[in-house]
Coordinates of C-alpha atoms in Angstrom, one line a residue:
Chain A
X13 CA -8.3 24.7 -64.5
X14 CA -10.9 27.2 -63.4
X15 CA -11.0 30.5 -65.2
X16 CA -10.6 32.7 -62.2
X17 CA -7.1 33.7 -61.2
X18 CA -6.0 35.5 -58.0
X19 CA -3.8 38.5 -58.3
X20 CA -2.1 40.1 -55.3
X21 CA -0.9 43.7 -55.4
X22 CA 1.5 44.9 -52.8
X23 CA 2.1 48.7 -52.5
X24 CA 4.8 49.9 -50.2
X25 CA 4.0 53.6 -50.6
X26 CA 4.1 55.6 -47.3
X27 CA 2.1 58.7 -48.1
X28 CA -1.6 58.8 -48.7
X29 CA -2.4 59.2 -51.5
X30 CA 0.8 57.7 -52.9
X31 CA 2.2 57.6 -56.4
X32 CA 3.4 54.0 -55.6
X33 CA -0.3 53.0 -55.0
X34 CA -1.2 54.9 -58.2
X35 CA 1.3 52.9 -60.2
X36 CA 0.2 49.7 -58.5
X37 CA -3.4 50.3 -59.4
X38 CA -2.5 51.1 -63.0
X39 CA -0.5 47.9 -63.4
X40 CA -3.2 46.0 -61.7
X41 CA -5.9 47.4 -64.1
X42 CA -3.8 46.6 -67.1
X43 CA -3.1 43.1 -66.0
X44 CA -6.7 42.5 -65.2
X45 CA -7.7 43.8 -68.6
X46 CA -5.2 41.6 -70.4
X47 CA -6.5 38.5 -68.6
X48 CA -10.2 39.4 -69.2
X49 CA -9.4 39.6 -72.9
X50 CA -8.5 36.0 -72.6
X51 CA -11.8 35.2 -70.9
X52 CA -10.2 34.9 -67.5
X53 CA -11.8 36.4 -64.4
X54 CA -9.5 38.0 -61.9
X55 CA -9.8 38.4 -58.2
X56 CA -7.5 41.2 -57.0
X57 CA -6.4 41.7 -53.5
X58 CA -4.5 45.0 -52.9
X59 CA -2.3 45.3 -49.8
X60 CA -1.1 48.6 -48.5
X61 CA 1.9 47.9 -46.4
X62 CA 1.5 51.1 -44.5
X63 CA -1.6 49.7 -42.9
X64 CA 0.4 46.7 -41.8
X65 CA 3.5 48.5 -40.7
X66 CA 3.1 47.8 -37.0
X67 CA 2.1 44.2 -37.6
X68 CA 5.1 43.7 -39.7
X69 CA 7.5 45.0 -37.0
X70 CA 5.7 42.9 -34.4
X71 CA 6.1 39.8 -36.6
X72 CA 9.8 40.5 -36.9
X73 CA 10.0 40.7 -33.1
X74 CA 7.7 37.8 -32.1
X75 CA 7.9 35.5 -35.0
X76 CA 4.2 35.3 -35.7
X77 CA 1.9 37.4 -37.9
X78 CA -1.1 39.1 -36.2
X79 CA -4.4 38.2 -38.0
X80 CA -4.5 41.1 -40.5
X81 CA -1.0 40.5 -41.6
X82 CA -1.5 36.8 -41.7
X83 CA -4.4 37.3 -44.1
X84 CA -2.2 39.6 -46.3
X85 CA 0.6 37.0 -46.4
X86 CA -1.9 34.3 -47.3
X87 CA -3.2 36.5 -50.2
X88 CA 0.4 36.9 -51.5
X89 CA 1.6 33.3 -51.1
X90 CA -1.5 31.7 -52.6
X91 CA -1.8 34.1 -55.5
X92 CA -1.4 33.3 -59.2
X93 CA 0.5 36.5 -59.7
X94 CA 2.0 39.4 -57.7
X95 CA 2.4 43.0 -58.5
X96 CA 5.0 44.4 -56.1
X97 CA 5.6 48.1 -56.1
X98 CA 7.9 50.0 -53.8
X99 CA 9.3 53.5 -53.6
X100 CA 13.0 53.6 -54.1
X101 CA 14.7 54.9 -51.0
X102 CA 18.4 55.5 -50.8
X103 CA 19.1 53.4 -53.9
X104 CA 16.9 50.4 -53.0
X105 CA 13.4 49.1 -52.1
X106 CA 12.1 50.7 -48.9
X107 CA 12.7 49.2 -45.5
X108 CA 9.1 48.5 -45.0
X109 CA 8.9 46.6 -48.3
X110 CA 11.9 44.4 -47.4
X111 CA 10.5 43.8 -43.9
X112 CA 7.3 42.5 -45.5
X113 CA 9.3 40.2 -47.7
X114 CA 11.3 39.1 -44.6
X115 CA 8.3 37.9 -42.8
X116 CA 7.2 35.6 -45.7
X117 CA 8.3 32.0 -45.4
X118 CA 11.2 31.9 -48.0
X119 CA 9.7 28.9 -49.6
X120 CA 6.2 30.3 -49.9
X121 CA 6.6 32.3 -53.2
X122 CA 8.4 29.7 -55.2
X123 CA 7.1 29.8 -58.8
X124 CA 5.0 33.0 -58.2
X125 CA 5.0 35.2 -61.2
X126 CA 5.9 38.8 -60.1
X127 CA 5.8 42.1 -61.9
X128 CA 8.3 44.5 -60.3
X129 CA 7.4 48.1 -60.0
X130 CA 9.0 51.1 -58.4
X131 CA 8.6 54.8 -58.0
X132 CA 11.1 57.6 -57.3
X133 CA 11.7 61.3 -57.5
X134 CA 13.9 61.1 -60.5
X135 CA 14.4 58.6 -63.3
X136 CA 18.0 58.1 -62.2
X137 CA 16.9 55.3 -59.8
X138 CA 15.1 53.3 -62.4
X139 CA 17.7 50.6 -62.5
X140 CA 17.0 49.8 -58.8
X141 CA 14.3 47.5 -60.1
X142 CA 16.9 45.4 -61.8
X143 CA 19.8 45.5 -59.3
X144 CA 17.8 45.4 -56.1
X145 CA 14.3 44.0 -56.6
X146 CA 15.0 41.4 -59.2
X147 CA 17.7 39.5 -57.3
X148 CA 15.5 39.5 -54.2
X149 CA 12.7 37.7 -56.1
X150 CA 15.1 35.5 -57.9
X151 CA 16.5 34.4 -54.6
X152 CA 13.0 33.5 -53.5
X153 CA 12.5 31.4 -56.6
X154 CA 9.7 33.6 -57.7
X155 CA 9.4 34.4 -61.4
X156 CA 9.9 38.1 -62.1
X157 CA 8.7 39.1 -65.6
X158 CA 11.4 40.7 -67.8
X159 CA 9.8 44.2 -67.9
X160 CA 10.0 46.2 -64.7
X161 CA 7.9 49.4 -64.5
X162 CA 9.6 52.5 -63.0
X163 CA 7.7 55.7 -62.6
X164 CA 9.5 58.9 -61.8
X165 CA 7.6 62.0 -60.6
X166 CA 8.0 63.5 -64.1
X167 CA 6.3 60.5 -65.7
X168 CA 3.0 61.5 -64.2
X169 CA 3.1 64.7 -66.3
X170 CA 4.5 63.3 -69.4
X171 CA 2.6 63.3 -72.7
X172 CA 4.8 60.6 -74.0
X173 CA 3.6 57.0 -74.1
X174 CA 6.7 55.7 -72.2
X175 CA 5.0 54.8 -68.9
X176 CA 1.7 53.6 -70.2
X177 CA 3.6 51.6 -72.8
X178 CA 5.8 49.9 -70.2
X179 CA 2.8 49.2 -68.1
X180 CA 1.1 47.5 -71.0
X181 CA 4.1 45.4 -71.9
X182 CA 4.8 44.3 -68.3
X183 CA 1.1 43.6 -67.7
X184 CA 1.0 41.5 -70.8
X185 CA 4.0 39.5 -69.6
X186 CA 2.5 38.9 -66.2
X187 CA -0.9 38.1 -67.6
X188 CA 0.6 35.4 -69.8
X189 CA 2.1 33.6 -66.7
X190 CA -0.9 34.2 -64.5
X191 CA -3.2 32.7 -67.2
X192 CA -1.5 29.3 -66.9
X193 CA -0.8 29.4 -63.1
X194 CA -2.5 26.9 -60.8
X195 CA -0.9 28.3 -57.7
X196 CA -4.1 29.5 -56.2
X197 CA -5.6 26.0 -56.6
X198 CA -2.8 24.1 -55.0
X199 CA -3.4 22.4 -51.7
X200 CA -0.4 23.0 -49.4
X201 CA 0.4 20.5 -46.6
X202 CA 2.2 22.4 -43.9
X203 CA 3.2 19.1 -42.3
X204 CA 4.6 17.4 -45.4
X205 CA 7.7 15.6 -44.3
X206 CA 10.8 15.8 -46.5
X207 CA 11.3 13.0 -49.1
X208 CA 12.8 10.0 -47.4
X209 CA 12.4 11.2 -43.9
X210 CA 12.6 8.5 -41.2
X211 CA 11.8 9.1 -37.6
X212 CA 14.7 7.0 -36.6
X213 CA 17.2 8.5 -39.0
X214 CA 19.3 6.8 -41.6
X215 CA 21.5 4.9 -39.1
X216 CA 19.2 4.6 -36.1
X217 CA 17.3 1.5 -37.3
X218 CA 20.4 -0.7 -37.3
Chain B
X13 CA -3.4 15.7 -15.2
X14 CA -0.1 17.3 -14.1
X15 CA 0.4 21.0 -13.4
X16 CA 3.7 22.7 -12.9
X17 CA 6.1 25.4 -14.0
X18 CA 8.9 25.6 -16.4
X19 CA 11.8 28.1 -16.4
X20 CA 14.0 29.2 -19.2
X21 CA 16.6 30.3 -16.6
X22 CA 17.0 33.9 -17.9
X23 CA 18.7 36.4 -15.7
X24 CA 16.9 39.6 -16.7
X25 CA 17.1 43.2 -15.2
X26 CA 14.0 44.1 -13.3
X27 CA 12.8 47.0 -15.4
X28 CA 11.0 48.6 -12.5
X29 CA 14.1 48.9 -10.3
X30 CA 17.0 48.5 -12.8
X31 CA 18.4 45.7 -10.6
X32 CA 20.0 42.6 -12.2
X33 CA 20.2 39.6 -10.0
X34 CA 23.7 38.0 -9.8
X35 CA 24.1 34.5 -11.1
X36 CA 24.5 33.3 -7.5
X37 CA 21.2 34.9 -6.5
X38 CA 19.3 33.6 -9.5
X39 CA 20.6 30.1 -9.1
X40 CA 19.6 30.0 -5.4
X41 CA 16.2 31.6 -6.4
X42 CA 15.4 28.8 -8.8
X43 CA 15.9 26.2 -6.0
X44 CA 13.6 28.3 -3.8
X45 CA 11.1 28.4 -6.7
X46 CA 11.2 24.7 -7.3
X47 CA 10.7 23.9 -3.6
X48 CA 7.8 26.4 -3.4
X49 CA 6.2 24.7 -6.4
X50 CA 6.1 21.4 -4.4
X51 CA 4.9 23.2 -1.3
X52 CA 1.9 24.8 -3.0
X53 CA 0.8 21.5 -4.5
X54 CA 2.2 21.7 -8.1
X55 CA 3.4 18.4 -9.7
X56 CA 6.2 19.4 -12.1
X57 CA 9.2 21.6 -12.2
X58 CA 11.0 21.8 -15.6
X59 CA 14.3 23.6 -16.2
X60 CA 15.7 24.8 -19.5
X61 CA 19.3 24.4 -20.8
X62 CA 21.3 27.2 -22.3
X63 CA 25.0 27.8 -22.9
X64 CA 25.2 31.6 -23.1
X65 CA 24.4 34.5 -20.9
X66 CA 22.0 35.9 -19.7
X67 CA 21.0 32.3 -18.8
X68 CA 22.4 30.3 -16.0
X69 CA 21.2 26.8 -16.6
X70 CA 24.1 25.1 -18.5
X71 CA 24.0 22.1 -16.3
X72 CA 20.4 21.1 -15.6
X73 CA 21.1 17.7 -14.0
X74 CA 23.2 19.3 -11.3
X75 CA 20.4 21.7 -10.4
X76 CA 17.7 19.1 -10.7
X77 CA 19.6 16.6 -8.5
X78 CA 20.0 19.3 -5.9
X79 CA 16.3 20.1 -6.1
X80 CA 15.4 16.4 -6.0
X81 CA 17.3 16.1 -2.7
X82 CA 15.1 18.8 -1.1
X83 CA 11.8 17.7 -2.4
X84 CA 9.8 14.5 -2.2
X85 CA 6.9 14.5 -4.7
X86 CA 7.9 17.0 -7.3
X87 CA 8.4 15.5 -10.8
X88 CA 11.5 17.0 -12.3
X89 CA 11.9 17.6 -16.0
X90 CA 13.7 19.7 -18.6
X91 CA 12.5 22.5 -20.9
X92 CA 14.4 21.5 -23.0
X93 CA 17.4 19.1 -23.1
X94 CA 19.4 20.0 -26.2
X95 CA 19.3 16.7 -28.1
X96 CA 21.2 18.3 -31.0
X97 CA 24.4 19.6 -29.3
X98 CA 24.7 17.3 -26.3
X99 CA 26.4 14.0 -26.8
X100 CA 23.6 11.4 -26.5
X101 CA 25.9 9.2 -24.5
X102 CA 26.3 11.9 -21.8
X103 CA 22.6 12.5 -21.8
X104 CA 21.9 8.8 -21.3
X105 CA 24.4 8.7 -18.4
X106 CA 23.5 12.0 -16.7
X107 CA 19.7 11.4 -16.7
X108 CA 19.9 7.8 -15.7
X109 CA 22.0 9.0 -12.8
X110 CA 19.5 11.7 -11.9
X111 CA 16.7 9.1 -12.3
X112 CA 18.4 7.0 -9.6
X113 CA 19.1 9.9 -7.2
X114 CA 15.5 11.2 -7.5
X115 CA 13.9 7.8 -7.1
X116 CA 12.5 8.0 -10.6
X117 CA 11.0 11.5 -10.3
X118 CA 12.3 12.7 -13.6
X119 CA 11.5 12.8 -17.2
X120 CA 13.0 14.8 -20.1
X121 CA 11.8 17.1 -22.8
X122 CA 14.0 17.0 -25.9
X123 CA 14.4 20.2 -27.9
X124 CA 16.7 21.4 -30.7
X125 CA 17.6 24.7 -29.2
X126 CA 17.4 28.0 -31.1
X127 CA 20.7 29.7 -30.3
X128 CA 22.7 29.6 -33.5
X129 CA 26.3 29.8 -32.0
X130 CA 25.6 27.0 -29.6
X131 CA 25.9 24.5 -32.5
X132 CA 29.4 25.5 -33.5
X133 CA 30.5 25.9 -29.9
X134 CA 29.7 22.2 -29.5
X135 CA 31.1 21.2 -32.8
X136 CA 27.8 20.9 -34.7
X137 CA 26.1 22.7 -37.6
X138 CA 22.7 24.2 -37.1
X139 CA 21.8 23.2 -40.6
X140 CA 21.9 19.5 -39.4
X141 CA 19.6 20.3 -36.5
X142 CA 16.8 18.0 -37.4
X143 CA 19.0 15.2 -38.5
X144 CA 21.0 15.5 -35.2
X145 CA 17.7 15.4 -33.2
X146 CA 16.6 12.3 -35.0
X147 CA 19.9 10.4 -34.9
X148 CA 21.0 11.4 -31.4
X149 CA 17.6 10.4 -30.0
X150 CA 17.7 7.1 -31.8
X151 CA 21.0 6.3 -30.1
X152 CA 19.8 7.6 -26.7
X153 CA 16.9 5.1 -26.8
X154 CA 19.3 2.2 -27.5
X155 CA 21.7 3.3 -24.8
X156 CA 18.8 3.1 -22.2
X157 CA 17.2 0.0 -23.5
X158 CA 20.2 -2.2 -24.4
X159 CA 23.1 -3.1 -22.0
X160 CA 25.6 -3.3 -24.8
X161 CA 25.4 -1.1 -27.8
X162 CA 27.3 -1.3 -31.1
X163 CA 26.5 1.8 -33.1
X164 CA 27.5 3.8 -36.0
X165 CA 26.0 7.1 -37.0
X166 CA 26.9 10.3 -38.9
X167 CA 27.4 12.7 -36.1
X168 CA 29.4 11.1 -33.3
X169 CA 32.2 8.6 -33.1
X170 CA 31.0 5.0 -33.5
X171 CA 30.5 2.8 -30.4
X172 CA 31.6 -0.8 -30.1
X173 CA 30.5 -2.7 -27.0
X174 CA 29.5 0.4 -25.0
X175 CA 27.4 0.2 -21.9
X176 CA 25.8 3.4 -20.6
X177 CA 25.9 3.4 -16.8
X178 CA 24.1 3.3 -14.5
X179 CA 21.4 1.3 -16.2
X180 CA 18.0 3.1 -15.9
X181 CA 16.3 2.7 -12.5
X182 CA 14.4 -0.5 -12.4
X183 CA 15.4 -1.1 -16.0
X184 CA 12.9 1.5 -17.2
X185 CA 14.1 4.5 -19.2
X186 CA 12.8 7.9 -18.2
X187 CA 9.7 9.1 -20.1
X188 CA 10.6 11.5 -22.9
X189 CA 8.6 14.4 -24.3
X190 CA 9.6 16.2 -27.5
X191 CA 9.2 20.0 -27.6
X192 CA 8.7 21.8 -30.8
X193 CA 7.0 24.9 -32.0
X194 CA 6.9 24.4 -35.7
X195 CA 8.6 21.2 -36.9
X196 CA 6.5 18.3 -38.2
X197 CA 9.6 16.0 -38.2
X198 CA 9.7 16.3 -34.4
X199 CA 6.0 15.7 -34.0
X200 CA 6.5 12.7 -36.3
X201 CA 9.4 11.4 -34.1
X202 CA 7.4 11.8 -30.9
X203 CA 4.5 9.9 -32.5
X204 CA 6.8 7.1 -33.8
X205 CA 8.2 6.3 -30.4
X206 CA 4.9 6.9 -28.5
X207 CA 6.6 9.6 -26.6
X208 CA 5.0 12.8 -25.3
X209 CA 4.7 16.0 -27.4
X210 CA 5.0 19.4 -25.8
X211 CA 4.0 22.7 -27.4
X212 CA 5.3 25.7 -25.5
X213 CA 2.1 27.5 -26.3
X214 CA 3.4 30.9 -25.0
X215 CA 4.8 32.9 -27.8
X216 CA 2.4 32.3 -30.7
X217 CA -1.4 32.1 -31.3
X218 CA -2.9 28.8 -30.2
X219 CA -4.1 28.0 -33.7
X220 CA -0.5 27.4 -34.6
X221 CA 0.1 24.8 -31.9
X222 CA -3.4 23.3 -32.4
X223 CA -2.4 22.2 -36.0
X224 CA 0.9 20.7 -34.8
X225 CA -0.7 18.8 -31.9
X226 CA -3.5 17.5 -34.1
X227 CA -0.9 16.2 -36.5
X228 CA 1.0 14.5 -33.6
X229 CA -2.1 12.9 -32.3
X230 CA -3.0 11.5 -35.7
X231 CA 0.5 10.1 -36.2
X232 CA 0.5 8.6 -32.7
X233 CA -2.5 6.6 -33.7
X234 CA -1.0 5.7 -37.0
X235 CA 2.0 4.2 -35.3
X236 CA -0.2 2.0 -33.1
X237 CA 0.3 3.5 -29.7
X238 CA -3.4 4.1 -29.0
X239 CA -6.1 6.4 -30.3
X240 CA -5.3 10.0 -31.2
X241 CA -7.2 11.0 -28.1
X242 CA -4.8 8.9 -26.0
X243 CA -1.6 10.6 -27.2
X244 CA 0.5 12.3 -24.5
X245 CA 0.3 16.1 -24.9
X246 CA 1.8 18.8 -22.8
X247 CA 1.2 22.5 -23.0
X248 CA 3.0 25.5 -21.8
X249 CA 1.3 28.6 -20.7
X250 CA 1.9 32.0 -19.2
X251 CA 0.0 34.0 -16.7
X252 CA 0.4 36.9 -14.3
X253 CA -2.2 36.8 -11.6
X254 CA -3.4 39.2 -8.9
X255 CA -6.7 39.1 -7.0
X256 CA -7.8 42.1 -9.0
X257 CA -7.4 42.1 -12.8
X258 CA -6.4 45.7 -13.0
X259 CA -3.6 45.3 -10.4
X260 CA -2.2 42.4 -12.5
X261 CA -2.2 44.6 -15.6
X262 CA -0.6 47.5 -13.9
X263 CA 2.1 45.4 -12.2
X264 CA 3.0 43.2 -15.1
X265 CA 3.0 45.8 -17.9
X266 CA 6.6 47.1 -17.4
X267 CA 7.8 43.5 -17.4
X268 CA 5.9 42.7 -20.6
X269 CA 7.0 45.9 -22.3
X270 CA 10.6 45.1 -21.7
X271 CA 10.5 41.3 -21.9
X272 CA 13.3 39.7 -23.9
X273 CA 11.0 37.8 -26.3
X274 CA 8.1 40.2 -27.1
X275 CA 9.2 43.4 -25.4
X276 CA 9.1 46.6 -27.5
X277 CA 6.8 44.8 -30.0
X278 CA 3.1 44.2 -29.7
X279 CA 1.0 45.8 -27.0
X280 CA 0.1 43.7 -24.0
X281 CA -3.6 44.1 -25.1
X282 CA -2.9 42.5 -28.5
X283 CA -0.5 39.9 -27.2
X284 CA -2.8 38.6 -24.5
X285 CA -5.6 38.4 -27.1
X286 CA -3.5 36.7 -29.7
X287 CA -1.5 34.3 -27.5
X288 CA -2.3 32.3 -24.4
X289 CA -0.6 34.9 -22.1
X290 CA -3.2 35.7 -19.6
X291 CA -2.9 38.7 -17.2
X292 CA -5.7 39.0 -14.7
X293 CA -7.6 37.6 -11.8
X294 CA -7.4 33.9 -10.8
X295 CA -10.9 33.4 -12.4
X296 CA -9.7 34.8 -15.7
X297 CA -6.7 32.5 -15.8
X298 CA -8.9 29.6 -14.9
X299 CA -11.4 30.4 -17.7
X300 CA -8.6 30.7 -20.3
X301 CA -6.8 27.5 -19.4
X302 CA -9.9 25.4 -18.6
X303 CA -10.8 26.0 -22.3
X304 CA -7.4 24.8 -23.6
X305 CA -8.6 21.3 -24.0
X306 CA -11.4 22.5 -26.2
X307 CA -8.7 23.3 -28.7
X308 CA -6.0 20.7 -28.0
X309 CA -8.1 17.8 -26.7
X310 CA -7.7 16.3 -23.2
X311 CA -4.0 16.6 -22.3
X312 CA -1.6 15.4 -19.6
X313 CA 0.6 18.2 -18.5
X314 CA 0.2 22.0 -18.1
X315 CA 3.3 24.0 -17.3
X316 CA 3.3 27.7 -16.6
X317 CA 6.1 30.1 -17.1
X318 CA 6.3 32.3 -14.0
X319 CA 9.9 33.4 -13.4
X320 CA 11.0 35.4 -16.3
X321 CA 11.5 38.9 -17.7
X322 CA 13.1 40.2 -14.5
X323 CA 10.2 39.4 -12.1
X324 CA 11.6 39.5 -8.6
X325 CA 11.7 36.3 -6.5
X326 CA 9.2 37.6 -4.1
X327 CA 6.7 38.2 -6.9
X328 CA 7.3 34.8 -8.4
X329 CA 6.7 33.2 -5.0
X330 CA 3.4 35.1 -4.7
X331 CA 2.4 34.0 -8.2
X332 CA 3.1 30.4 -7.1
X333 CA 0.9 30.9 -4.0
X334 CA -2.0 32.1 -6.2
X335 CA -1.4 29.4 -8.8
X336 CA -1.2 26.6 -6.2
X337 CA -4.0 27.8 -4.0
X338 CA -6.6 29.4 -6.3
X339 CA -6.0 28.4 -9.9
X340 CA -4.7 24.9 -10.2
X341 CA -7.2 23.2 -7.7
X342 CA -10.1 24.6 -9.8
X343 CA -8.4 23.7 -13.1
X344 CA -7.9 20.1 -11.8
X345 CA -11.6 19.8 -11.2
X346 CA -12.6 21.5 -14.5
X347 CA -10.3 19.4 -16.6
X348 CA -11.3 16.2 -14.8
X349 CA -15.0 16.8 -15.8
X350 CA -16.1 14.6 -18.7
X351 CA -12.5 13.5 -19.3
X352 CA -12.9 10.1 -21.0
X353 CA -11.7 7.2 -18.8
X354 CA -9.4 5.9 -21.5
X355 CA -7.4 9.1 -21.8
X356 CA -4.2 8.2 -19.8
X357 CA -2.4 10.4 -17.3
X358 CA 1.2 11.5 -18.0
X359 CA 3.5 8.5 -17.6
X360 CA 5.5 8.4 -14.4
X361 CA 8.2 6.1 -13.3
X362 CA 5.7 4.0 -11.2
X363 CA 3.3 3.7 -14.2
X364 CA 6.1 2.7 -16.6
X365 CA 7.5 0.1 -14.1
X366 CA 4.0 -1.3 -13.7
X367 CA 3.5 -1.5 -17.4
X368 CA 7.0 -3.0 -18.1
X369 CA 6.7 -5.8 -15.5
X370 CA 3.0 -6.2 -15.2
X371 CA 3.2 -6.3 -11.4
X372 CA 6.2 -8.6 -11.3
X373 CA 9.6 -7.7 -9.9
X374 CA 11.6 -4.9 -11.6
X375 CA 15.1 -5.4 -12.9
X376 CA 17.9 -4.7 -10.5
X377 CA 21.1 -4.3 -12.6
X378 CA 24.0 -6.0 -10.9
X379 CA 27.3 -5.8 -12.8
X380 CA 29.5 -8.8 -13.3
X381 CA 33.1 -8.5 -12.0
X382 CA 35.1 -5.8 -13.7
X383 CA 36.7 -7.1 -16.8
X384 CA 38.2 -3.7 -17.7
X385 CA 36.0 -3.4 -20.7
X386 CA 32.7 -4.5 -22.1
X387 CA 34.2 -6.6 -24.8
X388 CA 36.1 -9.6 -23.4
X389 CA 33.4 -11.1 -21.2
X390 CA 30.1 -12.4 -22.2
X391 CA 27.8 -9.8 -20.6
X392 CA 28.2 -6.7 -18.4
X393 CA 25.4 -7.4 -15.9
X394 CA 24.4 -10.7 -14.2
X395 CA 21.0 -10.6 -16.0
X396 CA 22.1 -9.1 -19.4
X397 CA 20.9 -11.0 -22.4
X398 CA 23.6 -13.3 -23.7
X399 CA 25.1 -11.7 -26.8
X400 CA 24.9 -13.5 -30.1
X401 CA 28.6 -14.1 -30.4
X402 CA 31.0 -11.2 -29.8
X403 CA 29.3 -7.9 -29.7
X404 CA 31.4 -6.4 -32.5
X405 CA 33.5 -7.4 -35.4
X406 CA 32.9 -10.3 -37.7
X407 CA 31.3 -12.3 -34.9
X408 CA 28.6 -9.7 -34.5
X409 CA 27.2 -10.7 -37.8
X410 CA 26.6 -14.3 -36.7
X411 CA 23.1 -13.7 -35.4
X412 CA 21.4 -16.5 -33.6
X413 CA 24.5 -18.2 -32.3

């Protein structure tokens, strides 16, 4: 195994600057630091979904990803780890975030370690990570780490260690999985036929 | 190299006038379009199959037979025949019938269909789509190549001593293409049988289809049908042409913006750049499509989509005039340049007959006297191969009798 790992960061914040991006960057920095401590180099690709919003809609309509979106999808699906951060809108991940997930091939993030992050106006929505985001990634057979990181507006002005502490803990959990991942080294055959496939079918050769 | 058009048979409101053609108008229009295709020198007309509005083409063989009766050189095909939800027995019968009536001017393109509810409407499950395509086609091949078929599969009732009638014209089954936009299993199937492979090449970037076609070519060679360069490849395409590029853009834009597939999505600028859709002058269309073989290799059939998105009949006929008079003649010359001599043309009935009989006389299937079934006599046709014992039951296992 090489000692470079690929980390993808997806931020679904809509405003610029956005607290979602701010949280994503903090988590990304903490994860990178945790990996470097183990002597592992990290290549980080940060994806702002806002920049891809039209491409994502077009992909939903036409079935194919325009070049910029295709390269973002490639970064996510071939990463050793993903940091996914969304604002919580109306009790759940944002529509743009879900639309991005919807244009991924559902098989393509199998086994991908994911750190779930979310932002919101009040801390009352913090459980959205666990009742909305976590099932989404579990369905996709990704591997969400146990600690999710939720940042309410008030966290950015808090002297307590709650947010930095959670970021540290979650980043440590993600780094441990990323360190042993070989996802970014895997060669994927888009034309791999299913096990046992026969061009004449199971009965046809009779 | 064959050039032609293919239609999905959509009945779409013309966004510039708000008028929707009636089914009657559109059905008559497709006949006019097909006849026009022959008149302007195109080689192929292919018609889709759908079982829900706003499409009219539920019964392609009826339409194609009617067109065959009014044309003399046009090769008729499908785009696509639903191999998943149609009974392969009925496909075998219908298309053999059409083959006779059209004097062999037909081939078929198999497709799985992408309309979810069609599967349950025909008693099938979309989750079995690939398995259905594989099994049904395997049966179809046998129905065309063997006079008496005993068969058992997973998806239809078994057959004992069944003969599909009429037998294919001259004892040679119609050539088959397999259409797929993303499924390696279908490319594998086409390669296994040495059949053609068709990429619709209209909705997605060419890179996507290039990978699939390269895979098909490689597997065609693997199965021993020839070199990868000799595999039989067909491509779709889409163009809107006017003498002046700017006129084409202005006229086509409202149709693009409201089109059923890509409307209200990407801009026409992005879509024409990212996919093979070409809007412009004849020369621009020629340049774009003359370059296709650089990406896909020398190929056998190029079909254009011209009658969709609510374009009025008059416009479609004008498009065919430009296509036939200014675009295709030049493309024919361009694509013939440096084409290796061992790259075959698309198979036709004549070429398949020549190959099957090596110049000798073709089969003429003459039934034996009616026995009321296929089981009690020895063979259904005067020249049928003698069965090894009875064609079903215990005796069927006594091979070599």
